[in-house]
Short mmCIF file of N, CA and C in Angstrom, two decimals:
data_model
loop_
_atom_site.label_atom_id
_atom_site.label_comp_id
_atom_site.label_asym_id
_atom_site.label_seq_id
_atom_site.Cartn_x
_atom_site.Cartn_y
_atom_site.Cartn_z
N MET A 136 56.85 24.84 -57.29
CA MET A 136 56.75 23.34 -57.03
C MET A 136 56.81 23.09 -55.51
N ASN A 137 57.46 23.83 -54.71
CA ASN A 137 57.60 23.81 -53.45
C ASN A 137 56.21 23.87 -52.59
N ASN A 138 55.34 24.54 -53.27
CA ASN A 138 53.72 24.85 -52.66
C ASN A 138 53.28 23.33 -52.85
N ASP A 139 53.53 22.83 -54.09
CA ASP A 139 52.84 21.34 -54.43
C ASP A 139 53.30 20.35 -53.59
N LEU A 140 54.59 20.41 -53.27
CA LEU A 140 55.13 19.47 -52.44
C LEU A 140 54.61 19.52 -50.94
N GLU A 141 54.63 20.78 -50.61
CA GLU A 141 54.06 21.01 -49.11
C GLU A 141 52.59 20.35 -49.10
N ALA A 142 51.79 20.71 -50.14
CA ALA A 142 50.50 20.39 -50.17
C ALA A 142 50.31 18.64 -50.24
N LEU A 143 51.27 18.04 -50.96
CA LEU A 143 51.33 16.72 -51.09
C LEU A 143 51.68 16.00 -49.64
N LEU A 144 52.65 16.64 -49.17
CA LEU A 144 53.02 16.14 -47.62
C LEU A 144 51.89 16.28 -46.74
N ALA A 145 51.15 17.42 -46.77
CA ALA A 145 50.17 17.59 -45.86
C ALA A 145 49.00 16.64 -45.97
N LEU A 146 48.86 16.40 -47.37
CA LEU A 146 47.71 15.44 -47.76
C LEU A 146 48.17 13.94 -47.37
N GLN A 147 49.29 13.77 -47.43
CA GLN A 147 49.88 12.45 -47.02
C GLN A 147 49.79 12.16 -45.60
N ALA A 148 50.14 13.39 -44.73
CA ALA A 148 49.93 13.36 -43.24
C ALA A 148 48.36 13.00 -42.91
N ASP A 149 47.52 13.73 -43.52
CA ASP A 149 46.13 13.62 -43.18
C ASP A 149 45.75 12.14 -43.65
N ASP A 150 46.24 11.66 -44.62
CA ASP A 150 45.98 10.30 -45.14
C ASP A 150 46.43 9.26 -44.06
N VAL A 151 47.54 9.57 -43.46
CA VAL A 151 48.14 8.72 -42.44
C VAL A 151 47.17 8.83 -41.23
N VAL A 152 46.68 9.95 -40.80
CA VAL A 152 45.70 10.08 -39.51
C VAL A 152 44.50 9.30 -40.03
N ILE A 153 43.95 9.62 -41.14
CA ILE A 153 42.67 9.11 -41.62
C ILE A 153 42.78 7.37 -41.53
N HIS A 154 44.06 6.87 -42.07
CA HIS A 154 44.05 5.53 -42.13
C HIS A 154 44.31 4.99 -40.54
N GLY A 155 44.81 5.83 -39.64
CA GLY A 155 44.97 5.32 -38.12
C GLY A 155 43.58 5.25 -37.68
N LEU A 156 42.80 6.32 -37.96
CA LEU A 156 41.36 6.43 -37.45
C LEU A 156 40.44 5.28 -38.01
N ASP A 157 40.71 4.93 -39.18
CA ASP A 157 39.98 3.72 -39.83
C ASP A 157 40.50 2.40 -39.16
N ALA A 158 41.64 2.34 -38.84
CA ALA A 158 42.18 1.07 -38.08
C ALA A 158 41.45 0.95 -36.72
N ARG A 159 41.47 2.12 -36.04
CA ARG A 159 40.96 2.13 -34.59
C ARG A 159 39.43 1.87 -34.74
N LEU A 160 38.78 2.49 -35.83
CA LEU A 160 37.38 2.27 -35.87
C LEU A 160 36.99 0.74 -36.13
N GLU A 161 37.87 0.25 -36.92
CA GLU A 161 37.75 -1.18 -37.17
C GLU A 161 38.07 -2.12 -36.10
N SER A 162 38.90 -1.72 -35.25
CA SER A 162 39.27 -2.55 -34.07
C SER A 162 38.07 -2.39 -32.98
N LEU A 163 37.34 -1.24 -32.98
CA LEU A 163 36.30 -1.13 -32.09
C LEU A 163 35.05 -1.69 -32.54
N GLU A 164 34.89 -2.08 -33.89
CA GLU A 164 33.59 -2.69 -34.36
C GLU A 164 32.98 -3.84 -33.53
N PRO A 165 33.94 -4.72 -33.06
CA PRO A 165 33.20 -5.88 -32.18
C PRO A 165 32.60 -5.58 -30.92
N ARG A 166 33.42 -4.44 -30.43
CA ARG A 166 32.90 -3.92 -29.14
C ARG A 166 31.63 -3.14 -29.25
N ILE A 167 31.58 -2.34 -30.46
CA ILE A 167 30.32 -1.63 -30.64
C ILE A 167 29.15 -2.46 -31.04
N ARG A 168 29.32 -3.74 -31.71
CA ARG A 168 28.18 -4.70 -31.91
C ARG A 168 27.90 -5.26 -30.69
N GLU A 169 28.84 -5.66 -29.76
CA GLU A 169 28.58 -6.23 -28.57
C GLU A 169 27.69 -5.37 -27.59
N LEU A 170 28.10 -4.13 -27.50
CA LEU A 170 27.23 -3.06 -26.82
C LEU A 170 25.89 -2.89 -27.34
N ASP A 171 25.81 -2.87 -28.67
CA ASP A 171 24.49 -2.66 -29.36
C ASP A 171 23.46 -3.79 -28.93
N LEU A 172 24.20 -5.07 -28.91
CA LEU A 172 23.29 -6.23 -28.77
C LEU A 172 22.98 -6.12 -27.11
N ARG A 173 23.98 -5.77 -26.38
CA ARG A 173 23.56 -5.69 -24.88
C ARG A 173 22.45 -4.69 -24.55
N ARG A 174 22.61 -3.45 -25.24
CA ARG A 174 21.52 -2.39 -25.08
C ARG A 174 20.17 -3.01 -25.63
N ALA A 175 20.05 -3.66 -26.69
CA ALA A 175 18.79 -4.32 -27.22
C ALA A 175 18.25 -5.25 -26.14
N ARG A 176 18.99 -6.06 -25.57
CA ARG A 176 18.59 -7.02 -24.50
C ARG A 176 18.01 -6.18 -23.37
N LEU A 177 18.73 -5.12 -22.86
CA LEU A 177 18.50 -4.49 -21.66
C LEU A 177 17.23 -3.70 -21.91
N THR A 178 16.99 -3.16 -23.14
CA THR A 178 15.74 -2.57 -23.61
C THR A 178 14.58 -3.43 -23.55
N ASP A 179 14.75 -4.64 -24.15
CA ASP A 179 13.61 -5.54 -24.09
C ASP A 179 13.44 -6.01 -22.52
N ALA A 180 14.44 -6.25 -21.76
CA ALA A 180 14.21 -6.45 -20.22
C ALA A 180 13.44 -5.39 -19.66
N LEU A 181 13.72 -4.15 -19.92
CA LEU A 181 13.13 -2.97 -19.36
C LEU A 181 11.69 -2.96 -19.72
N ALA A 182 11.40 -3.25 -20.97
CA ALA A 182 10.00 -3.19 -21.34
C ALA A 182 9.15 -4.33 -20.68
N ARG A 183 9.80 -5.54 -20.58
CA ARG A 183 9.08 -6.67 -19.69
C ARG A 183 8.86 -6.27 -18.39
N SER A 184 9.80 -5.57 -17.92
CA SER A 184 9.71 -5.19 -16.32
C SER A 184 8.60 -4.05 -16.20
N ALA A 185 8.61 -3.22 -17.08
CA ALA A 185 7.68 -2.12 -16.87
C ALA A 185 6.15 -2.79 -17.17
N SER A 186 6.07 -3.61 -18.09
CA SER A 186 4.96 -4.39 -18.27
C SER A 186 4.34 -5.11 -16.97
N ALA A 187 5.43 -5.85 -16.38
CA ALA A 187 5.23 -6.71 -15.05
C ALA A 187 4.76 -5.53 -14.01
N VAL A 188 5.35 -4.48 -13.91
CA VAL A 188 5.00 -3.45 -12.89
C VAL A 188 3.70 -2.89 -13.11
N ALA A 189 3.28 -2.77 -14.27
CA ALA A 189 2.02 -2.25 -14.62
C ALA A 189 0.92 -3.29 -14.30
N ASP A 190 1.11 -4.63 -14.49
CA ASP A 190 0.30 -5.67 -14.23
C ASP A 190 0.15 -5.74 -12.64
N GLU A 191 1.18 -5.66 -11.93
CA GLU A 191 1.21 -5.76 -10.51
C GLU A 191 0.46 -4.47 -9.84
N GLU A 192 0.59 -3.33 -10.53
CA GLU A 192 -0.07 -2.14 -9.93
C GLU A 192 -1.60 -2.46 -10.09
N LYS A 193 -2.06 -3.03 -11.31
CA LYS A 193 -3.59 -3.30 -11.52
C LYS A 193 -3.98 -4.42 -10.33
N LYS A 194 -3.20 -5.28 -10.19
CA LYS A 194 -3.46 -6.29 -9.12
C LYS A 194 -3.69 -5.71 -7.89
N GLN A 195 -2.72 -4.75 -7.46
CA GLN A 195 -2.87 -4.07 -6.31
C GLN A 195 -4.11 -3.01 -6.12
N ALA A 196 -4.38 -2.49 -7.13
CA ALA A 196 -5.63 -1.79 -7.11
C ALA A 196 -6.90 -2.48 -6.86
N TRP A 197 -6.85 -3.80 -7.52
CA TRP A 197 -8.07 -4.69 -7.40
C TRP A 197 -8.00 -5.04 -6.00
N VAL A 198 -6.91 -5.49 -5.44
CA VAL A 198 -6.96 -6.00 -4.08
C VAL A 198 -7.24 -4.71 -3.12
N ARG A 199 -6.99 -3.59 -3.20
CA ARG A 199 -7.37 -2.38 -2.49
C ARG A 199 -8.65 -2.32 -2.45
N ASP A 200 -9.41 -2.37 -3.84
CA ASP A 200 -10.88 -2.33 -3.95
C ASP A 200 -11.51 -3.41 -3.09
N LYS A 201 -11.12 -4.49 -3.09
CA LYS A 201 -11.65 -5.71 -2.53
C LYS A 201 -11.57 -5.55 -1.09
N ILE A 202 -10.34 -5.02 -0.52
CA ILE A 202 -10.32 -4.84 0.88
C ILE A 202 -11.22 -3.77 1.40
N ALA A 203 -11.30 -2.75 0.61
CA ALA A 203 -12.32 -1.71 0.96
C ALA A 203 -13.73 -2.27 1.12
N GLU A 204 -14.14 -3.12 0.17
CA GLU A 204 -15.40 -3.86 0.08
C GLU A 204 -15.56 -4.51 1.20
N HIS A 205 -14.73 -5.48 1.62
CA HIS A 205 -14.80 -6.37 2.77
C HIS A 205 -14.78 -5.60 4.20
N LYS A 206 -13.94 -4.49 4.16
CA LYS A 206 -14.01 -3.63 5.34
C LYS A 206 -15.49 -3.05 5.50
N ALA A 207 -16.09 -2.68 4.56
CA ALA A 207 -17.53 -2.09 4.59
C ALA A 207 -18.39 -3.26 5.07
N LEU A 208 -18.18 -4.41 4.39
CA LEU A 208 -19.04 -5.45 4.95
C LEU A 208 -18.76 -6.02 6.36
N ILE A 209 -17.60 -5.79 6.65
CA ILE A 209 -17.32 -6.27 8.22
C ILE A 209 -17.87 -5.31 9.24
N GLU A 210 -17.74 -3.94 8.75
CA GLU A 210 -18.27 -2.95 9.51
C GLU A 210 -19.81 -3.08 9.64
N ARG A 211 -20.49 -3.41 8.65
CA ARG A 211 -21.83 -3.43 8.55
C ARG A 211 -22.36 -4.75 9.27
N ASN A 212 -21.52 -5.72 9.20
CA ASN A 212 -21.95 -6.92 9.97
C ASN A 212 -21.73 -6.85 11.43
N ALA A 213 -20.49 -6.11 11.87
CA ALA A 213 -20.17 -6.07 13.24
C ALA A 213 -21.30 -5.16 14.06
N SER A 214 -21.89 -4.20 13.26
CA SER A 214 -22.95 -3.45 14.14
C SER A 214 -24.01 -4.41 14.24
N GLN A 215 -24.37 -5.22 13.44
CA GLN A 215 -25.46 -6.27 13.59
C GLN A 215 -25.19 -7.21 14.61
N LEU A 216 -23.83 -7.57 14.78
CA LEU A 216 -23.49 -8.63 15.55
C LEU A 216 -23.57 -8.26 17.03
N ASP A 217 -23.05 -6.88 17.32
CA ASP A 217 -23.07 -6.28 18.66
C ASP A 217 -24.55 -6.41 19.17
N ALA A 218 -25.47 -5.82 18.42
CA ALA A 218 -26.98 -6.01 18.87
C ALA A 218 -27.27 -7.33 19.11
N ASP A 219 -27.01 -8.37 18.12
CA ASP A 219 -27.27 -9.76 18.23
C ASP A 219 -26.68 -10.39 19.45
N ARG A 220 -25.56 -10.11 19.88
CA ARG A 220 -24.66 -10.57 21.02
C ARG A 220 -25.41 -10.28 22.22
N ILE A 221 -25.79 -9.01 22.39
CA ILE A 221 -26.60 -8.55 23.51
C ILE A 221 -27.89 -9.17 23.57
N ARG A 222 -28.64 -9.21 22.66
CA ARG A 222 -29.97 -9.86 22.47
C ARG A 222 -29.82 -11.32 22.86
N VAL A 223 -28.89 -12.14 22.40
CA VAL A 223 -28.82 -13.45 22.71
C VAL A 223 -28.47 -13.69 24.19
N ARG A 224 -27.92 -12.86 24.92
CA ARG A 224 -27.52 -13.16 26.33
C ARG A 224 -28.79 -12.97 27.23
N ARG A 225 -29.54 -12.08 27.06
CA ARG A 225 -30.80 -11.91 27.64
C ARG A 225 -32.00 -11.80 26.68
N GLN A 226 -32.59 -12.99 26.41
CA GLN A 226 -33.57 -13.05 25.31
C GLN A 226 -34.52 -11.87 25.30
N PRO A 227 -35.36 -11.58 26.24
CA PRO A 227 -36.31 -10.59 26.20
C PRO A 227 -35.86 -9.14 26.41
N GLU A 228 -34.85 -9.04 27.42
CA GLU A 228 -34.39 -7.75 27.76
C GLU A 228 -32.86 -7.65 27.57
N ALA A 229 -32.48 -6.52 26.94
CA ALA A 229 -31.05 -6.31 26.74
C ALA A 229 -30.65 -4.90 27.38
N VAL A 230 -31.47 -4.16 28.15
CA VAL A 230 -31.20 -2.88 28.50
C VAL A 230 -31.73 -2.98 30.02
N PHE A 231 -30.76 -2.55 30.95
CA PHE A 231 -31.15 -2.60 32.28
C PHE A 231 -30.71 -1.34 33.02
N ALA A 232 -31.43 -0.86 33.92
CA ALA A 232 -31.07 0.29 34.86
C ALA A 232 -30.19 -0.09 35.88
N MET A 233 -29.14 0.77 36.27
CA MET A 233 -28.27 0.50 37.32
C MET A 233 -28.96 0.36 38.57
N ASN A 234 -28.34 -0.56 39.35
CA ASN A 234 -29.05 -0.85 40.79
C ASN A 234 -28.03 -0.38 41.71
N GLY A 235 -28.11 0.93 42.20
CA GLY A 235 -27.26 1.57 42.96
C GLY A 235 -25.83 1.64 42.23
N TYR A 236 -24.80 1.17 42.66
CA TYR A 236 -23.61 1.12 42.03
C TYR A 236 -23.12 -0.05 41.28
N SER A 237 -24.13 -0.81 40.86
CA SER A 237 -23.78 -2.08 40.16
C SER A 237 -24.67 -2.28 39.06
N CYS A 238 -24.52 -3.34 38.23
CA CYS A 238 -25.33 -3.67 37.04
C CYS A 238 -26.62 -4.10 37.59
N GLY A 239 -27.75 -3.65 36.86
CA GLY A 239 -29.21 -4.27 37.41
C GLY A 239 -29.45 -5.66 37.09
N ALA A 240 -28.51 -6.16 35.98
CA ALA A 240 -28.80 -7.54 35.67
C ALA A 240 -27.80 -8.56 36.29
N CYS A 241 -26.61 -8.24 36.58
CA CYS A 241 -25.69 -9.33 37.34
C CYS A 241 -25.18 -8.79 38.62
N ASP A 242 -25.47 -7.55 39.00
CA ASP A 242 -24.90 -6.85 40.23
C ASP A 242 -23.36 -6.77 40.09
N THR A 243 -22.81 -6.70 39.03
CA THR A 243 -21.39 -6.44 39.00
C THR A 243 -21.00 -4.89 39.23
N ALA A 244 -20.10 -4.66 40.18
CA ALA A 244 -19.78 -3.30 40.53
C ALA A 244 -19.37 -2.41 39.29
N ILE A 245 -19.73 -1.39 39.16
CA ILE A 245 -19.36 -0.40 37.92
C ILE A 245 -18.25 0.68 38.51
N PRO A 246 -17.12 0.78 37.88
CA PRO A 246 -16.28 1.61 38.12
C PRO A 246 -16.84 3.17 38.46
N MET A 247 -16.17 3.93 39.37
CA MET A 247 -16.84 5.10 39.75
C MET A 247 -16.83 6.15 38.41
N GLN A 248 -15.69 6.20 37.67
CA GLN A 248 -15.60 6.92 36.61
C GLN A 248 -16.79 6.77 35.41
N ARG A 249 -17.05 5.35 35.29
CA ARG A 249 -18.10 5.24 34.20
C ARG A 249 -19.52 5.52 34.82
N ARG A 250 -19.63 5.27 36.20
CA ARG A 250 -20.89 5.46 36.86
C ARG A 250 -21.12 7.20 36.56
N HIS A 251 -20.14 7.90 36.99
CA HIS A 251 -20.21 9.44 37.12
C HIS A 251 -20.51 9.77 35.45
N SER A 252 -19.90 9.31 34.61
CA SER A 252 -20.03 9.59 33.17
C SER A 252 -21.60 9.29 32.74
N MET A 253 -21.97 8.15 33.27
CA MET A 253 -23.37 7.68 32.74
C MET A 253 -24.30 8.70 33.54
N SER A 254 -23.98 9.01 34.69
CA SER A 254 -25.04 9.81 35.48
C SER A 254 -25.00 11.28 34.96
N THR A 255 -23.95 11.84 34.49
CA THR A 255 -24.01 13.27 34.07
C THR A 255 -24.36 13.36 32.64
N THR A 256 -23.92 12.37 31.76
CA THR A 256 -24.25 12.61 30.48
C THR A 256 -25.49 11.77 29.94
N GLY A 257 -25.93 10.85 30.71
CA GLY A 257 -27.03 10.08 30.34
C GLY A 257 -26.54 8.85 29.32
N ALA A 258 -25.29 8.69 29.27
CA ALA A 258 -24.66 7.69 28.35
C ALA A 258 -25.28 6.26 28.70
N ILE A 259 -25.34 5.53 27.64
CA ILE A 259 -25.76 4.01 27.86
C ILE A 259 -24.32 3.38 27.77
N ASP A 260 -24.05 2.29 28.48
CA ASP A 260 -22.62 1.73 28.53
C ASP A 260 -22.98 0.22 28.53
N VAL A 261 -22.03 -0.64 28.21
CA VAL A 261 -22.05 -1.98 28.21
C VAL A 261 -21.52 -2.55 29.59
N CYS A 262 -22.16 -3.63 30.12
CA CYS A 262 -21.63 -4.11 31.32
C CYS A 262 -20.48 -5.07 31.07
N GLU A 263 -19.37 -5.00 31.86
CA GLU A 263 -18.30 -5.80 31.60
C GLU A 263 -18.55 -7.17 32.07
N GLY A 264 -19.52 -7.33 33.01
CA GLY A 264 -19.74 -8.73 33.32
C GLY A 264 -20.66 -9.49 32.60
N CYS A 265 -21.78 -8.97 32.15
CA CYS A 265 -22.72 -9.73 31.49
C CYS A 265 -23.07 -9.34 30.08
N GLY A 266 -22.53 -8.11 29.72
CA GLY A 266 -22.68 -7.74 28.26
C GLY A 266 -23.98 -6.85 28.10
N VAL A 267 -24.77 -6.62 29.00
CA VAL A 267 -26.15 -5.85 28.77
C VAL A 267 -25.94 -4.27 28.74
N LEU A 268 -26.85 -3.67 28.14
CA LEU A 268 -26.62 -2.21 28.08
C LEU A 268 -27.11 -1.82 29.44
N MET A 269 -26.52 -0.65 29.99
CA MET A 269 -26.86 -0.15 31.24
C MET A 269 -26.88 1.35 31.13
N TYR A 270 -28.13 2.00 31.93
CA TYR A 270 -28.20 3.28 31.84
C TYR A 270 -28.24 3.77 33.45
N PHE A 271 -28.12 4.98 33.65
CA PHE A 271 -28.10 5.41 35.08
C PHE A 271 -29.54 5.94 35.24
N PRO A 272 -30.41 5.48 35.96
CA PRO A 272 -31.80 5.84 36.35
C PRO A 272 -31.76 7.35 36.85
N SER A 273 -32.77 8.18 36.39
CA SER A 273 -32.78 9.66 36.89
C SER A 273 -33.45 9.80 38.13
#
C-alpha cells in the first residue's frame, strides 16, 4: 500500500505542476495573440515594402536606360555642333594655317607649348580667339 500511496502522491505533485503550467499558459494567451497579430501586420508591411522596392528598382533601371540613350544622343549632337559652330563663324573657310606665331584668321598669339605641339605632331587645334581650326604650315 505504501507504493500505491507514493505513486498517488507523485501523480498529485505532477498534477499540481501541470495545473500551474496550464494557468501560466492561459495567462500568456492574450500576449501570444497580440504578438501573432503584430507579426502578421509586420509580414504584410514587409511584403508591401519589398514590392515598392522592386517597383523603384524597375524605375531606376528605366531611368538609367533613358540617361544612356540621352548621353549617346548628346554626344552625337555635340560632334555635329562643334563642326557647325566652326562653320558658322567663317562661312566658306574653317581651317587656317598659322601666320608665324599667331592665328592666320584673327592674328591672336598662340602659346609656345601649343605651337610646338602643332609643329612637331602636325596636330590641328582650335583658336582660342576666333574658334577656327589651325594647323602649322610645313
